mmCIF file of C-alpha atoms in Angstrom:
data_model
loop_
_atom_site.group_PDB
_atom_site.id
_atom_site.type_symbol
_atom_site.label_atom_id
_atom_site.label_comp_id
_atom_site.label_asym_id
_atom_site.label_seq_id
_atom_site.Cartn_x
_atom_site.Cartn_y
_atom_site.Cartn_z
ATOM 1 C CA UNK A 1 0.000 0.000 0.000
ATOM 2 C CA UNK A 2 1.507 3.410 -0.810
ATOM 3 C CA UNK A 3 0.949 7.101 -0.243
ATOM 4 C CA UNK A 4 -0.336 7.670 -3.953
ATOM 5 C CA UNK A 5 -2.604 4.519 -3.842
ATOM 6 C CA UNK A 6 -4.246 6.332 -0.400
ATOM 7 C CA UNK A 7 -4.663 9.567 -2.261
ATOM 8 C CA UNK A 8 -5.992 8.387 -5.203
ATOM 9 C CA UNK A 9 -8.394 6.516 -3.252
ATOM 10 C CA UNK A 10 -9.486 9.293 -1.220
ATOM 11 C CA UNK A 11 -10.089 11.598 -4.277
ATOM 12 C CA UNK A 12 -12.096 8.570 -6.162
ATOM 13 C CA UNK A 13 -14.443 8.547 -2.809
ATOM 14 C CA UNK A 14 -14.864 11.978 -2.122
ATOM 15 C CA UNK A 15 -16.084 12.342 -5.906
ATOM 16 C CA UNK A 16 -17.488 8.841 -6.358
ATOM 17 C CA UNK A 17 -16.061 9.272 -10.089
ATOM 18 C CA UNK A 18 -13.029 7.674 -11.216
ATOM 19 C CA UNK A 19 -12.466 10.271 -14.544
ATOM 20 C CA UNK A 20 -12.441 13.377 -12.220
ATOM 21 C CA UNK A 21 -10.692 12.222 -9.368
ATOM 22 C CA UNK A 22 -7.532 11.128 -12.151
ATOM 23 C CA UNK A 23 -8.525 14.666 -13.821
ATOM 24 C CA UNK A 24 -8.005 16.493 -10.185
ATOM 25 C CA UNK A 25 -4.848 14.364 -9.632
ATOM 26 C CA UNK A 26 -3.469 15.122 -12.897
ATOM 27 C CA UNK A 27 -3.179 11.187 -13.533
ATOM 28 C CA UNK A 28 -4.640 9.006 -16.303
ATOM 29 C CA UNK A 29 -7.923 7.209 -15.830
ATOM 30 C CA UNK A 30 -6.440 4.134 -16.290
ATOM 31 C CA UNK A 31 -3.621 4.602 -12.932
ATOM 32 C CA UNK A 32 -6.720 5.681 -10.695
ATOM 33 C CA UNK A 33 -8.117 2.971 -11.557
ATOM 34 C CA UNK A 34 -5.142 0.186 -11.272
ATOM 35 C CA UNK A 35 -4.937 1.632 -7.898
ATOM 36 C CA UNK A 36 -8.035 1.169 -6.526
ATOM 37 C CA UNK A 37 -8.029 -2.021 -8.303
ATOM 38 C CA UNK A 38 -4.434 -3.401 -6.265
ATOM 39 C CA UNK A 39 -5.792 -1.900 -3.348
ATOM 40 C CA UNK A 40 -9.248 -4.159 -3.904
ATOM 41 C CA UNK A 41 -6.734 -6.827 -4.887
ATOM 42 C CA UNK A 42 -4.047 -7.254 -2.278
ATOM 43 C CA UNK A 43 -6.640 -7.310 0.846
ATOM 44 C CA UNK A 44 -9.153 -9.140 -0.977
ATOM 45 C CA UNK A 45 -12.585 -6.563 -0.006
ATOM 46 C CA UNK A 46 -14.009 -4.474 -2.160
ATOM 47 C CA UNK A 47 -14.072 -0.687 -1.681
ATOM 48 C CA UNK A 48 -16.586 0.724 -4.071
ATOM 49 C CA UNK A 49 -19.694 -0.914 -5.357
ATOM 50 C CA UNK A 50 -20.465 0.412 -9.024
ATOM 51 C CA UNK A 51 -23.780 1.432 -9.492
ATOM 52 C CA UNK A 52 -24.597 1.957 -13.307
ATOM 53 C CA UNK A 53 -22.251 4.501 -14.663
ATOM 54 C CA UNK A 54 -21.252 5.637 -10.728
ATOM 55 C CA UNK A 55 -19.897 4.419 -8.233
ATOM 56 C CA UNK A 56 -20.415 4.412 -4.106
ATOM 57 C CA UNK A 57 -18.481 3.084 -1.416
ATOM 58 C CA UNK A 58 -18.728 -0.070 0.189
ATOM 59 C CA UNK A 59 -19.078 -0.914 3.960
ATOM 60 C CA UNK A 60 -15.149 -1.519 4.254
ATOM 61 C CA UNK A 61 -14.707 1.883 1.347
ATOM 62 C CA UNK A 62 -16.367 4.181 4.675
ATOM 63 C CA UNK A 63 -14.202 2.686 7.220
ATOM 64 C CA UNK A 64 -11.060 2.638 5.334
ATOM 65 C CA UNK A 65 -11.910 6.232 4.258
ATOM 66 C CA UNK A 66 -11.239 7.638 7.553
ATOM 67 C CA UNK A 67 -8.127 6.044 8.416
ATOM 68 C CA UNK A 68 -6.501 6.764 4.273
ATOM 69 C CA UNK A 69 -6.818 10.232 5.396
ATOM 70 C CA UNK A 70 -5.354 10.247 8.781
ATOM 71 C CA UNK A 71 -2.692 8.332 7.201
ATOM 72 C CA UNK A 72 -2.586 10.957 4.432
ATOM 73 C CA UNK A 73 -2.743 13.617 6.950
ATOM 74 C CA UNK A 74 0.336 12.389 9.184
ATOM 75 C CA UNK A 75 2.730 11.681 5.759
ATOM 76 C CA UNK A 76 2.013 15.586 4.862
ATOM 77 C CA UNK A 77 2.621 16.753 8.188
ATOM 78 C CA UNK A 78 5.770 14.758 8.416
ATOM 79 C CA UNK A 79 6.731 16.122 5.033
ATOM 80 C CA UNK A 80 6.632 19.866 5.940
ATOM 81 C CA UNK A 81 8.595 19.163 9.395
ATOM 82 C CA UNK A 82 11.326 18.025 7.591
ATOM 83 C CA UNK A 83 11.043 21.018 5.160
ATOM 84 C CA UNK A 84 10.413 23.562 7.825
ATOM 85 C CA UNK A 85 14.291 22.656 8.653
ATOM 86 C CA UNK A 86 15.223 25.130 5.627
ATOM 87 C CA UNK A 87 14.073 27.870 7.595
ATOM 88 C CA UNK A 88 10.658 28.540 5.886
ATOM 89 C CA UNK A 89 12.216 28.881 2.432
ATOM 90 C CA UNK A 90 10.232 25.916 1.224
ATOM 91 C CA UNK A 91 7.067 24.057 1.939
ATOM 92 C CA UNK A 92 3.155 24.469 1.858
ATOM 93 C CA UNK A 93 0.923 25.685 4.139
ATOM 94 C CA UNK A 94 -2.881 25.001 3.451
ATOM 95 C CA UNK A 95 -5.516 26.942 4.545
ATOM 96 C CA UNK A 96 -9.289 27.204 4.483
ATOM 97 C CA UNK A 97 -11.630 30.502 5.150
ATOM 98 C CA UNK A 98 -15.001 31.595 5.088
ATOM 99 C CA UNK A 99 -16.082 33.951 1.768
ATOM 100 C CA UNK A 100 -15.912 36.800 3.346
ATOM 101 C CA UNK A 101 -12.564 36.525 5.235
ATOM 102 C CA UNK A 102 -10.832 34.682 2.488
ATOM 103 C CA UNK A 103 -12.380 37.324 -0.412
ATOM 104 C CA UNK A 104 -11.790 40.757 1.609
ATOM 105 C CA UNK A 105 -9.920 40.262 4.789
ATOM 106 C CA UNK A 106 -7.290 37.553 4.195
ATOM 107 C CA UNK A 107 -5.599 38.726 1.228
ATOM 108 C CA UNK A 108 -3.469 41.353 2.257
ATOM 109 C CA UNK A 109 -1.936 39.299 5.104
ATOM 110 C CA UNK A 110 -1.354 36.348 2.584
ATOM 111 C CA UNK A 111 0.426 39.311 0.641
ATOM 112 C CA UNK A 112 2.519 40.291 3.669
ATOM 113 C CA UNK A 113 3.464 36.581 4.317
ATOM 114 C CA UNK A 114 4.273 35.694 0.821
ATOM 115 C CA UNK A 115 7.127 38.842 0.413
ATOM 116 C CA UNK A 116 8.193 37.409 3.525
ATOM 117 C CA UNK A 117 8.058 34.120 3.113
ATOM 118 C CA UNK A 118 8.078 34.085 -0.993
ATOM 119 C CA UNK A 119 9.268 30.075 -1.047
ATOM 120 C CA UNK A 120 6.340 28.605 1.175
ATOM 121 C CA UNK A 121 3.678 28.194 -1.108
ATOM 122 C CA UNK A 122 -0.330 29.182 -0.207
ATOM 123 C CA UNK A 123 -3.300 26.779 -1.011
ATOM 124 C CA UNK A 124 -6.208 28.326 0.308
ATOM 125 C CA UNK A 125 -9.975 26.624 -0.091
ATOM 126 C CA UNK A 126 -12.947 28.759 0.387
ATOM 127 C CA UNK A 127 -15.826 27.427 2.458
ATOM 128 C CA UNK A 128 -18.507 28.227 4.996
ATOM 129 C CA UNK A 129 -17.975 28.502 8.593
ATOM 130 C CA UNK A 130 -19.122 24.530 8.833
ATOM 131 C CA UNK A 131 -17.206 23.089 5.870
ATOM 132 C CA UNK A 132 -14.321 24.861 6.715
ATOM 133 C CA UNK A 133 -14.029 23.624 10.381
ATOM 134 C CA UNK A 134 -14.650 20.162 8.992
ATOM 135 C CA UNK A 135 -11.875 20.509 6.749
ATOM 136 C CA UNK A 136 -8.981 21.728 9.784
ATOM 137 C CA UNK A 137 -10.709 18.382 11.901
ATOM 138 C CA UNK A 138 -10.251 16.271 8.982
ATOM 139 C CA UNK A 139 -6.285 18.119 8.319
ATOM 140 C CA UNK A 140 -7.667 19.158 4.673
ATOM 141 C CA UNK A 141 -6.523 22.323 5.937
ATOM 142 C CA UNK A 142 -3.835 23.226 9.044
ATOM 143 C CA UNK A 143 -5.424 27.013 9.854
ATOM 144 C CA UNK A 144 -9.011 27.823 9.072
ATOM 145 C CA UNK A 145 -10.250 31.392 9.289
ATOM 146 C CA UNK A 146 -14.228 31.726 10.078
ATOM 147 C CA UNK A 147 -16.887 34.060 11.011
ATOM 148 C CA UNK A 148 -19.431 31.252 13.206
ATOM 149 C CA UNK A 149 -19.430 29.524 16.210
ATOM 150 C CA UNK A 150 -18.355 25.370 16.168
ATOM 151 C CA UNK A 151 -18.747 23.317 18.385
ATOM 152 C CA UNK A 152 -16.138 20.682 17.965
ATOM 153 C CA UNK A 153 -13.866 19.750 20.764
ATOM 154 C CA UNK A 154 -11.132 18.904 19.101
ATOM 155 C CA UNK A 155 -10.544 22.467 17.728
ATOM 156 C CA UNK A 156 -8.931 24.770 18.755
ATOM 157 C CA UNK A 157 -10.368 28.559 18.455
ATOM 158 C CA UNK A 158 -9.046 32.010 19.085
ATOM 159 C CA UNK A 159 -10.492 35.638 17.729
ATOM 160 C CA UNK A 160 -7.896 37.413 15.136
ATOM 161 C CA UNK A 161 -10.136 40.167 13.975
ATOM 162 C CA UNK A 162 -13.555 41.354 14.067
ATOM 163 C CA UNK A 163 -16.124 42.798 11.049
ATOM 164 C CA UNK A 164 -19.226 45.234 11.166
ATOM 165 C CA UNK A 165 -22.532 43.402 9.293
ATOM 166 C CA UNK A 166 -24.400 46.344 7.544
ATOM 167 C CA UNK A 167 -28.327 45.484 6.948
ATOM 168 C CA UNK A 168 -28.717 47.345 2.960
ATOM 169 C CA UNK A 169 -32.070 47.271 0.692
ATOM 170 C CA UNK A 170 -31.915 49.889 -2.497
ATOM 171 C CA UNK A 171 -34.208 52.030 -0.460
ATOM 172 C CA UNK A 172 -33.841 53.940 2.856
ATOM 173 C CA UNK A 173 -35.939 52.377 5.913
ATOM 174 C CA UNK A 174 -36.552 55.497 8.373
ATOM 175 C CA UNK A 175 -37.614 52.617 11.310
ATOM 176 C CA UNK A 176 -36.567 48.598 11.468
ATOM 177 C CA UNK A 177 -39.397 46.976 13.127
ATOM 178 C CA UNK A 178 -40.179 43.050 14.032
ATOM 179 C CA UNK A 179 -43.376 43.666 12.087
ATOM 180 C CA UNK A 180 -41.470 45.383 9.153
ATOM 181 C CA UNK A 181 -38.845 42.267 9.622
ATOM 182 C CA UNK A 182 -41.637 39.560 8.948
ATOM 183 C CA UNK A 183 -42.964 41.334 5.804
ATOM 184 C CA UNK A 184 -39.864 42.412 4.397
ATOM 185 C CA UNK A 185 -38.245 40.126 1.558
ATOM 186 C CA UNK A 186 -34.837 39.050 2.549
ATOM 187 C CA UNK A 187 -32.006 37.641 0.297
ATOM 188 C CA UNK A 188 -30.099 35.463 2.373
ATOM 189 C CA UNK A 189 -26.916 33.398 2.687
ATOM 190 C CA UNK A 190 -27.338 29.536 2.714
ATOM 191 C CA UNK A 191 -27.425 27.656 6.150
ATOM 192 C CA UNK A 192 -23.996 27.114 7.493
ATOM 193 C CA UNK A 193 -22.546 30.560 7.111
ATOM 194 C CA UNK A 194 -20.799 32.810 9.436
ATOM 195 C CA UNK A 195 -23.098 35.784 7.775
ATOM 196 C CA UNK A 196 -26.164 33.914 7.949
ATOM 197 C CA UNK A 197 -26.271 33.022 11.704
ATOM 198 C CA UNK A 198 -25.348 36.560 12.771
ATOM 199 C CA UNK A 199 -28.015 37.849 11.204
ATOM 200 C CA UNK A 200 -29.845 35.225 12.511
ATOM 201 C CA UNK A 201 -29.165 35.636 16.169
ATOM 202 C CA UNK A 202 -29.252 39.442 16.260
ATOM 203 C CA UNK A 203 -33.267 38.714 14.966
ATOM 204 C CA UNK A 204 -33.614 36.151 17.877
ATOM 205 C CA UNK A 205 -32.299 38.897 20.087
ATOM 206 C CA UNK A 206 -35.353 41.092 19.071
ATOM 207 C CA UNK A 207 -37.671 38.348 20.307
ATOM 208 C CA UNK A 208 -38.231 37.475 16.646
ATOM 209 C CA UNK A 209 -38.150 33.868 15.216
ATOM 210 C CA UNK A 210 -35.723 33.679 11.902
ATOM 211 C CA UNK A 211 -38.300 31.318 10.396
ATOM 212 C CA UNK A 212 -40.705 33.792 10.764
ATOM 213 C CA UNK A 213 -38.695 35.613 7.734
ATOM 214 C CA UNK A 214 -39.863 35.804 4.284
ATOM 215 C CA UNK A 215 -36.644 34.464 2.879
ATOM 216 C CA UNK A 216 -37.088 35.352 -0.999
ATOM 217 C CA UNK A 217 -33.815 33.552 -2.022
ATOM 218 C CA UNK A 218 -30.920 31.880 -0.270
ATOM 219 C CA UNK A 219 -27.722 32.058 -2.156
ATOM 220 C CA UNK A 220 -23.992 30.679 -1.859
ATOM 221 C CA UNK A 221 -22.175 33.830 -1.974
ATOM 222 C CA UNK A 222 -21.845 37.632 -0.674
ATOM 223 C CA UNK A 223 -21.668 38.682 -4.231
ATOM 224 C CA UNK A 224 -24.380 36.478 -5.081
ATOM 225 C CA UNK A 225 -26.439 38.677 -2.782
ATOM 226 C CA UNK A 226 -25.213 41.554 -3.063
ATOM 227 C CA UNK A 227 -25.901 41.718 -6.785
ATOM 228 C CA UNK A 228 -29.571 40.505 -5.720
ATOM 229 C CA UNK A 229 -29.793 43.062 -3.331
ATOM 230 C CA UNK A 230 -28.581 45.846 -5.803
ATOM 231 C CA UNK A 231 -31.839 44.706 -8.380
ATOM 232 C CA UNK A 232 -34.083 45.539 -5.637
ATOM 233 C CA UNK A 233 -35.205 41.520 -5.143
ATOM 234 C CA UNK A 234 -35.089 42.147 -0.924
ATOM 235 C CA UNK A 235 -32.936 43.105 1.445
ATOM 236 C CA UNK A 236 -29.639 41.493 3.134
ATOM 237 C CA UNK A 237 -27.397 41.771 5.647
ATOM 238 C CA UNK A 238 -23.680 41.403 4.597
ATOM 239 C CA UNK A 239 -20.097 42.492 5.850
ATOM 240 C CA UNK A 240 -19.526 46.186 5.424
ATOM 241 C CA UNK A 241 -16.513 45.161 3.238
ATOM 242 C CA UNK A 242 -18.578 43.530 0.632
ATOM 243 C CA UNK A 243 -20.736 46.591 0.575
ATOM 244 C CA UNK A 244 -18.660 49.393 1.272
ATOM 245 C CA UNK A 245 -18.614 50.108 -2.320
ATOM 246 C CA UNK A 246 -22.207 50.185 -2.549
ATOM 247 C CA UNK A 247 -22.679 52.669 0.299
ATOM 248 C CA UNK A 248 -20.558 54.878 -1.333
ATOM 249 C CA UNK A 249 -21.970 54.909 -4.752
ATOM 250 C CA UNK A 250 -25.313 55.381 -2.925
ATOM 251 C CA UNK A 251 -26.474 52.308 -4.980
ATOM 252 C CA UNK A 252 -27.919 50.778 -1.507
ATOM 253 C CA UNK A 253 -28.659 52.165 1.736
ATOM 254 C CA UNK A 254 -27.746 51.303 5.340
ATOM 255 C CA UNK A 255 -30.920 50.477 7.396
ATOM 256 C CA UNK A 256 -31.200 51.880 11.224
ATOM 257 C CA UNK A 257 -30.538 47.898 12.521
ATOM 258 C CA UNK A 258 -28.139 47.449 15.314
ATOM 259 C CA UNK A 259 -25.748 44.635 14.297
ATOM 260 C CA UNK A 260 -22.953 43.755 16.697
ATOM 261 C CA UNK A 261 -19.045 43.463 15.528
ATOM 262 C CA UNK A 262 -18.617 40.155 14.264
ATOM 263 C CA UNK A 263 -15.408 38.460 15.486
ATOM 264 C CA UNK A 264 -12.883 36.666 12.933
ATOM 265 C CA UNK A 265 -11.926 33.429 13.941
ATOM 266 C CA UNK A 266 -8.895 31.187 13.678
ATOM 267 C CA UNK A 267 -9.146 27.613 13.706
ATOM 268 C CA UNK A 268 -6.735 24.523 13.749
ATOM 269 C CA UNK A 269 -6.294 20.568 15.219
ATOM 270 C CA UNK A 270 -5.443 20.776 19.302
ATOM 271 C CA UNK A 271 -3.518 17.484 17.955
ATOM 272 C CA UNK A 272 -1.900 18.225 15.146
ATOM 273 C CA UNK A 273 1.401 19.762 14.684
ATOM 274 C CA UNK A 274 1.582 23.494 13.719
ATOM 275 C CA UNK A 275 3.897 24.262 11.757
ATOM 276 C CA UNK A 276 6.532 27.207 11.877
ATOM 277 C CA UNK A 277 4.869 28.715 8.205
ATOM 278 C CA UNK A 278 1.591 28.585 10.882
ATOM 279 C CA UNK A 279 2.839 30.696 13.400
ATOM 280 C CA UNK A 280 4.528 32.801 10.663
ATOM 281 C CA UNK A 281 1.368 33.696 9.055
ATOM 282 C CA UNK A 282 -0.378 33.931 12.555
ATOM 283 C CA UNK A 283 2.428 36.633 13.112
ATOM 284 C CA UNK A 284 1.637 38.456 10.440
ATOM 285 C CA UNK A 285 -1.982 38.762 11.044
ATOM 286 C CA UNK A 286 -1.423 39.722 14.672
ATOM 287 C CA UNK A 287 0.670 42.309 13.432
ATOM 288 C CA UNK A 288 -1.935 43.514 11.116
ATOM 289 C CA UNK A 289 -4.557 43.918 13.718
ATOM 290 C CA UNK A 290 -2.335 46.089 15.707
ATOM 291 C CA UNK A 291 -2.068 48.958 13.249
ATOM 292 C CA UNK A 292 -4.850 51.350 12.810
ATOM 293 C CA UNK A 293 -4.730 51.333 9.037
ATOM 294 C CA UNK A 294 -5.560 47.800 8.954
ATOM 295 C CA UNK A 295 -8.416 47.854 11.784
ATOM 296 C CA UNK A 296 -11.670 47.043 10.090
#
């Protein structure tokens, strides 16, 4: 059993499709599947069942799915130890964020880190608050950067920033009522975002039940609705660095709702080891927060 016959494996399950897993590999269909094949082979159990043109896992496939990617996991960690030794000139460090950290908050401290550190290179996913803390538990990721709450013990979670949420509609609202709350439409983020539950709790806080909303459309990004927003199809509440531009321009309008500072989040493994480009970058951003022209 080797490292590439685990990864090629993992990437066939998590896409239950031989052709794209080789595609996102950048191997031929034919070594995916003469790996799963001598993995099938040499223990004698069969990992996927093929269903039609698909394929699922098996019984054995789930089990052994969780332990390919621990093993994974370890090998990459153990890689970038030994790496680290060049004194951060080389290596990876993977990261995971939530849309509105990784598209308007993270990318000037990834700047800062890379002239710093131009040899370690960045791979960072994009995810809600949910999917992202299920990638750092599952070591898809080392740091993850969120706006929500989790509730995972084996996390570990620390504030590195904080936003303001702005509630916008294309017209001005002189008063924000619960009544005008329940009739208004309302373009919303899907369930599992950071930007979704703040908004969210801050209508609980009013006494007001979020079901109680007339949710016109739920969409998968800020500028998803933000763009809805700007057409007049309801209102939203977003970060005031996805709409600062808006505000501006006049284009939307800032409604009289009290929305508390939303605090940034860093997430990673209380078991895994963090690496020196990890505190590096955690460096960075701490520096960051402590000058005024980078305070949100």
């Amino acid at each position: 059993m080797t490292l590439e016959q685990l990864r090629i494996f993992i990437a066939v399950a998590e896409r239950e499709h031989v052709t794209r897993a080789a595609r996102a590999l950048n191997v031929t269909q034919s070594a995916a599947s003469g790996a799963i094949a001598a993995l099938e082979i040499r223990h004698d159990v069969k990992l996927f069942n093929r269903v039609g043109r698909g394929i699922e896992l098996t019984d054995a496939g789930r089990m052994f799915l969780d332990e390919a990617r621990a093993v994974v996991a370890r090998a990459a960690s153990a890689e970038l130890a030994l790496a680290e030794y060049g004194g951060l000139k080389r290596g990876t460090l993977r990261l995971v964020a939530s849309q509105t950290i990784a598209g308007y908050w993270l990318p000037a401290r990834l700047a800062a880190f890379k002239r710093r550190y131009p040899g370690i290179a960045l791979s960072v996913a994009i995810a809600n608050t949910e999917s992202s803390a299920r990638a750092v538990h599952l070591g898809d990721a080392e740091l993850g950067f969120i706006e929500g709450a989790v509730d995972d013990p084996a996390l570990a979670r620390w504030p590195i920033g904080a936003d303001q949420m702005v509630m916008v509609g294309r017209e001005p609202v002189e008063a924000v009522t619960n009544d005008w709350l329940a009739k208004a439409p309302w373009v919303m983020r899907e369930e599992g975002s950071g930007t979704r539950s703040t908004f969210e709790a801050a209508v609980r806080d009013r006494g007001l039940d979020p079901g109680a909303l007339d949710v016109v459309l739920t969409l998968p990004s800020n500028e998803a609705v933000l763009a809805a927003v700007l057409t007049g199809a309801g209102y939203g509440v977003l970060s005031k660095l996805v709409v600062d531009t808006a505000l501006a321009a006049r284009s939307l309008h800032a409604l009289p709702f009290h929305l508390p500072r939303r605090p940034f989040f860093g997430l990673r493994q209380k078991e895994r080891y963090r690496s020196k480009a990890a505190d590096a970058l955690l460096d960075i951003i701490r520096d960051h927060e402590a000058q005024p022209d980078w305070i949100i």
